[in-house]
């Protein structure tokens, strides 16, 4: 199956910015492997990995109420050989990358999140 990475990115941002856990999880495979520093920080896994959709759903459902102003602003969609990496600014102005690989059904099977260590200040370029 050929993956349309631009459409996948649009669907991903729409789901996360809707703040609906089920819509978000519908993008991921049942046998998902998802890694994030926040998984370790929340004490959900020592290695920072969740290895199925039920654990990921619990993570998302737990996280969304903690971040009521959650919002992801696209910066770039970097396309690779086996997947793509979304680069975005979150509600705290941190730059985040999420790298995805997909299964044959077009669902995310591998996801790896990385976060900037400090907020990135926006540059003011005048009237643009």
Coordinates of N, CA and C in Angstrom, one line a residue, residues 23-103:
X23 N -10.3 9.1 18.3 CA -9.8 9.5 17.0 C -8.3 9.4 16.9
X24 N -7.6 9.8 17.9 CA -6.1 9.6 17.9 C -5.7 8.2 17.7
X25 N -6.3 7.3 18.6 CA -5.9 5.9 18.6 C -6.3 5.2 17.3
X26 N -7.3 5.7 16.6 CA -7.7 5.1 15.3 C -6.6 5.1 14.3
X27 N -5.6 6.0 14.4 CA -4.5 6.2 13.5 C -3.4 5.1 13.7
X28 N -3.5 4.4 14.8 CA -2.4 3.5 15.2 C -2.8 2.1 15.2
X29 N -1.8 1.2 14.9 CA -2.0 -0.2 14.8 C -2.2 -0.8 16.2
X30 N -2.9 -2.0 16.3 CA -3.0 -2.7 17.5 C -1.7 -3.1 18.2
X31 N -0.7 -3.4 17.3 CA 0.6 -3.9 17.8 C 1.6 -2.7 17.8
X32 N 1.1 -1.5 18.0 CA 2.0 -0.3 18.0 C 3.1 -0.4 19.0
X33 N 4.2 0.1 18.6 CA 5.3 0.4 19.6 C 5.5 1.9 19.5
X34 N 5.3 2.6 20.7 CA 5.4 4.0 20.8 C 6.4 4.4 21.9
X35 N 7.4 5.2 21.5 CA 8.3 5.6 22.5 C 8.3 7.1 22.7
X36 N 8.5 7.6 23.9 CA 8.4 9.0 24.3 C 9.1 9.2 25.6
X37 N 9.8 10.3 25.8 CA 10.4 10.6 27.1 C 9.3 10.8 28.2
X38 N 8.1 11.2 27.8 CA 7.0 11.4 28.7 C 6.4 10.1 29.3
X39 N 6.6 9.0 28.5 CA 6.1 7.7 29.0 C 7.0 7.3 30.3
X40 N 8.3 7.5 30.2 CA 9.1 7.3 31.3 C 8.8 8.3 32.4
X41 N 8.7 9.6 32.1 CA 8.4 10.6 33.1 C 7.1 10.3 33.9
X42 N 6.1 9.8 33.2 CA 4.9 9.5 33.9 C 4.9 8.2 34.6
X43 N 6.0 7.4 34.5 CA 6.2 6.2 35.2 C 5.4 5.0 34.6
X44 N 5.1 5.2 33.3 CA 4.3 4.1 32.6 C 5.2 3.0 32.1
X45 N 6.5 3.3 31.9 CA 7.4 2.2 31.4 C 8.8 2.7 31.7
X46 N 9.6 1.8 32.2 CA 11.0 2.2 32.5 C 11.8 2.6 31.2
X47 N 11.5 1.9 30.1 CA 12.2 2.1 28.9 C 11.6 3.2 28.0
X48 N 10.5 3.8 28.4 CA 9.8 4.8 27.7 C 9.0 4.3 26.5
X49 N 8.7 3.0 26.5 CA 8.0 2.4 25.4 C 6.6 1.8 25.8
X50 N 5.6 2.0 24.9 CA 4.3 1.3 25.1 C 4.2 0.4 23.9
X51 N 3.7 -0.8 24.1 CA 3.8 -1.8 23.1 C 2.5 -2.4 22.6
X52 N 1.4 -1.7 22.9 CA 0.1 -2.1 22.3 C -0.8 -0.9 22.3
X53 N -1.9 -1.0 21.6 CA -2.9 0.1 21.5 C -3.6 0.3 22.8
X54 N -3.8 -0.7 23.6 CA -4.5 -0.5 24.9 C -3.7 0.4 25.8
X55 N -2.4 0.1 25.9 CA -1.5 1.0 26.7 C -1.4 2.4 26.2
X56 N -1.4 2.5 24.8 CA -1.3 3.8 24.2 C -2.6 4.6 24.5
X57 N -3.8 3.9 24.4 CA -5.0 4.6 24.7 C -5.1 5.1 26.1
X58 N -4.6 4.3 27.1 CA -4.6 4.7 28.5 C -3.6 5.9 28.6
X59 N -2.5 5.9 27.9 CA -1.6 7.1 28.0 C -2.2 8.3 27.4
X60 N -2.9 8.2 26.3 CA -3.5 9.4 25.7 C -4.6 9.9 26.5
X61 N -5.5 9.0 27.0 CA -6.6 9.3 27.9 C -6.2 10.0 29.2
X62 N -5.0 9.6 29.7 CA -4.5 10.2 30.9 C -3.8 11.5 30.6
X63 N -3.2 11.7 29.5 CA -2.5 12.9 29.2 C -3.4 14.0 28.8
X64 N -4.4 13.8 28.0 CA -5.2 14.9 27.4 C -5.8 15.8 28.5
X65 N -6.4 15.3 29.6 CA -6.9 16.2 30.6 C -5.8 17.0 31.4
X66 N -4.6 16.5 31.4 CA -3.5 17.2 32.0 C -3.0 18.4 31.2
X67 N -3.3 18.4 29.9 CA -2.8 19.5 29.0 C -4.0 20.0 28.3
X68 N -4.8 20.9 29.0 CA -6.1 21.4 28.4 C -5.9 22.2 27.2
X69 N -4.7 22.9 27.1 CA -4.4 23.7 25.9 C -3.6 23.0 24.8
X70 N -3.6 21.7 24.8 CA -2.8 20.9 23.9 C -3.1 21.4 22.4
X71 N -2.0 21.7 21.7 CA -2.2 22.2 20.3 C -0.9 21.9 19.6
X72 N -0.9 21.3 18.4 CA 0.3 21.1 17.6 C 0.2 21.9 16.4
X73 N 1.2 22.7 16.1 CA 1.4 23.5 15.0 C 2.4 23.0 14.0
X74 N 2.0 22.5 12.8 CA 3.0 21.9 11.9 C 4.1 22.9 11.6
X75 N 5.4 22.3 11.5 CA 6.5 23.0 11.1 C 7.1 22.4 9.8
X76 N 7.2 21.0 9.8 CA 7.7 20.3 8.6 C 7.2 18.9 8.6
X77 N 7.1 18.3 7.4 CA 6.8 16.9 7.2 C 8.0 16.3 6.4
X78 N 8.9 15.6 7.1 CA 10.1 15.1 6.4 C 9.9 13.7 6.0
X79 N 10.0 13.4 4.7 CA 9.7 12.1 4.2 C 10.9 11.3 4.0
X80 N 10.9 10.1 4.5 CA 12.0 9.2 4.4 C 11.7 8.0 3.5
X81 N 12.5 6.9 3.6 CA 12.3 5.7 2.8 C 11.2 4.8 3.4
X82 N 11.2 4.7 4.7 CA 10.3 3.8 5.4 C 9.2 4.5 6.2
X83 N 9.2 5.8 6.1 CA 8.1 6.5 6.9 C 8.4 8.0 6.8
X84 N 7.9 8.7 7.8 CA 8.1 10.2 7.8 C 8.2 10.7 9.2
X85 N 8.8 11.9 9.3 CA 8.9 12.5 10.6 C 8.2 13.9 10.5
X86 N 7.3 14.0 11.5 CA 6.6 15.3 11.6 C 7.4 16.2 12.6
X87 N 7.5 17.4 12.2 CA 8.2 18.4 13.1 C 7.1 19.4 13.4
X88 N 6.9 19.7 14.7 CA 5.8 20.6 15.1 C 6.2 21.4 16.3
X89 N 5.5 22.4 16.6 CA 5.6 23.2 17.8 C 4.4 22.9 18.6
X90 N 4.6 22.6 19.9 CA 3.5 22.3 20.8 C 3.0 23.5 21.5
X91 N 2.0 23.3 22.4 CA 1.4 24.4 23.1 C 2.4 25.2 24.0
X92 N 3.5 24.6 24.3 CA 4.5 25.2 25.2 C 5.7 25.8 24.4
X93 N 5.5 25.9 23.1 CA 6.5 26.4 22.1 C 7.8 25.5 22.0
X94 N 7.7 24.2 22.5 CA 8.8 23.3 22.3 C 8.6 22.7 20.9
X95 N 9.8 22.5 20.3 CA 9.8 21.8 19.0 C 9.8 20.3 19.3
X96 N 8.9 19.6 18.6 CA 8.8 18.1 18.8 C 8.9 17.5 17.4
X97 N 9.5 16.3 17.4 CA 9.5 15.4 16.2 C 8.9 14.1 16.6
X98 N 8.1 13.6 15.7 CA 7.6 12.3 15.8 C 7.8 11.5 14.5
X99 N 8.5 10.4 14.6 CA 8.9 9.6 13.4 C 8.0 8.4 13.4
X100 N 7.4 8.2 12.2 CA 6.4 7.1 12.1 C 6.8 6.1 11.0
X101 N 6.5 4.8 11.2 CA 6.5 3.8 10.2 C 5.1 3.2 10.2
X102 N 4.6 2.7 9.1 CA 3.3 2.2 8.9 C 3.2 0.8 8.6
X103 N 2.1 0.1 8.9 CA 1.8 -1.2 8.5 C 1.2 -1.3 7.2

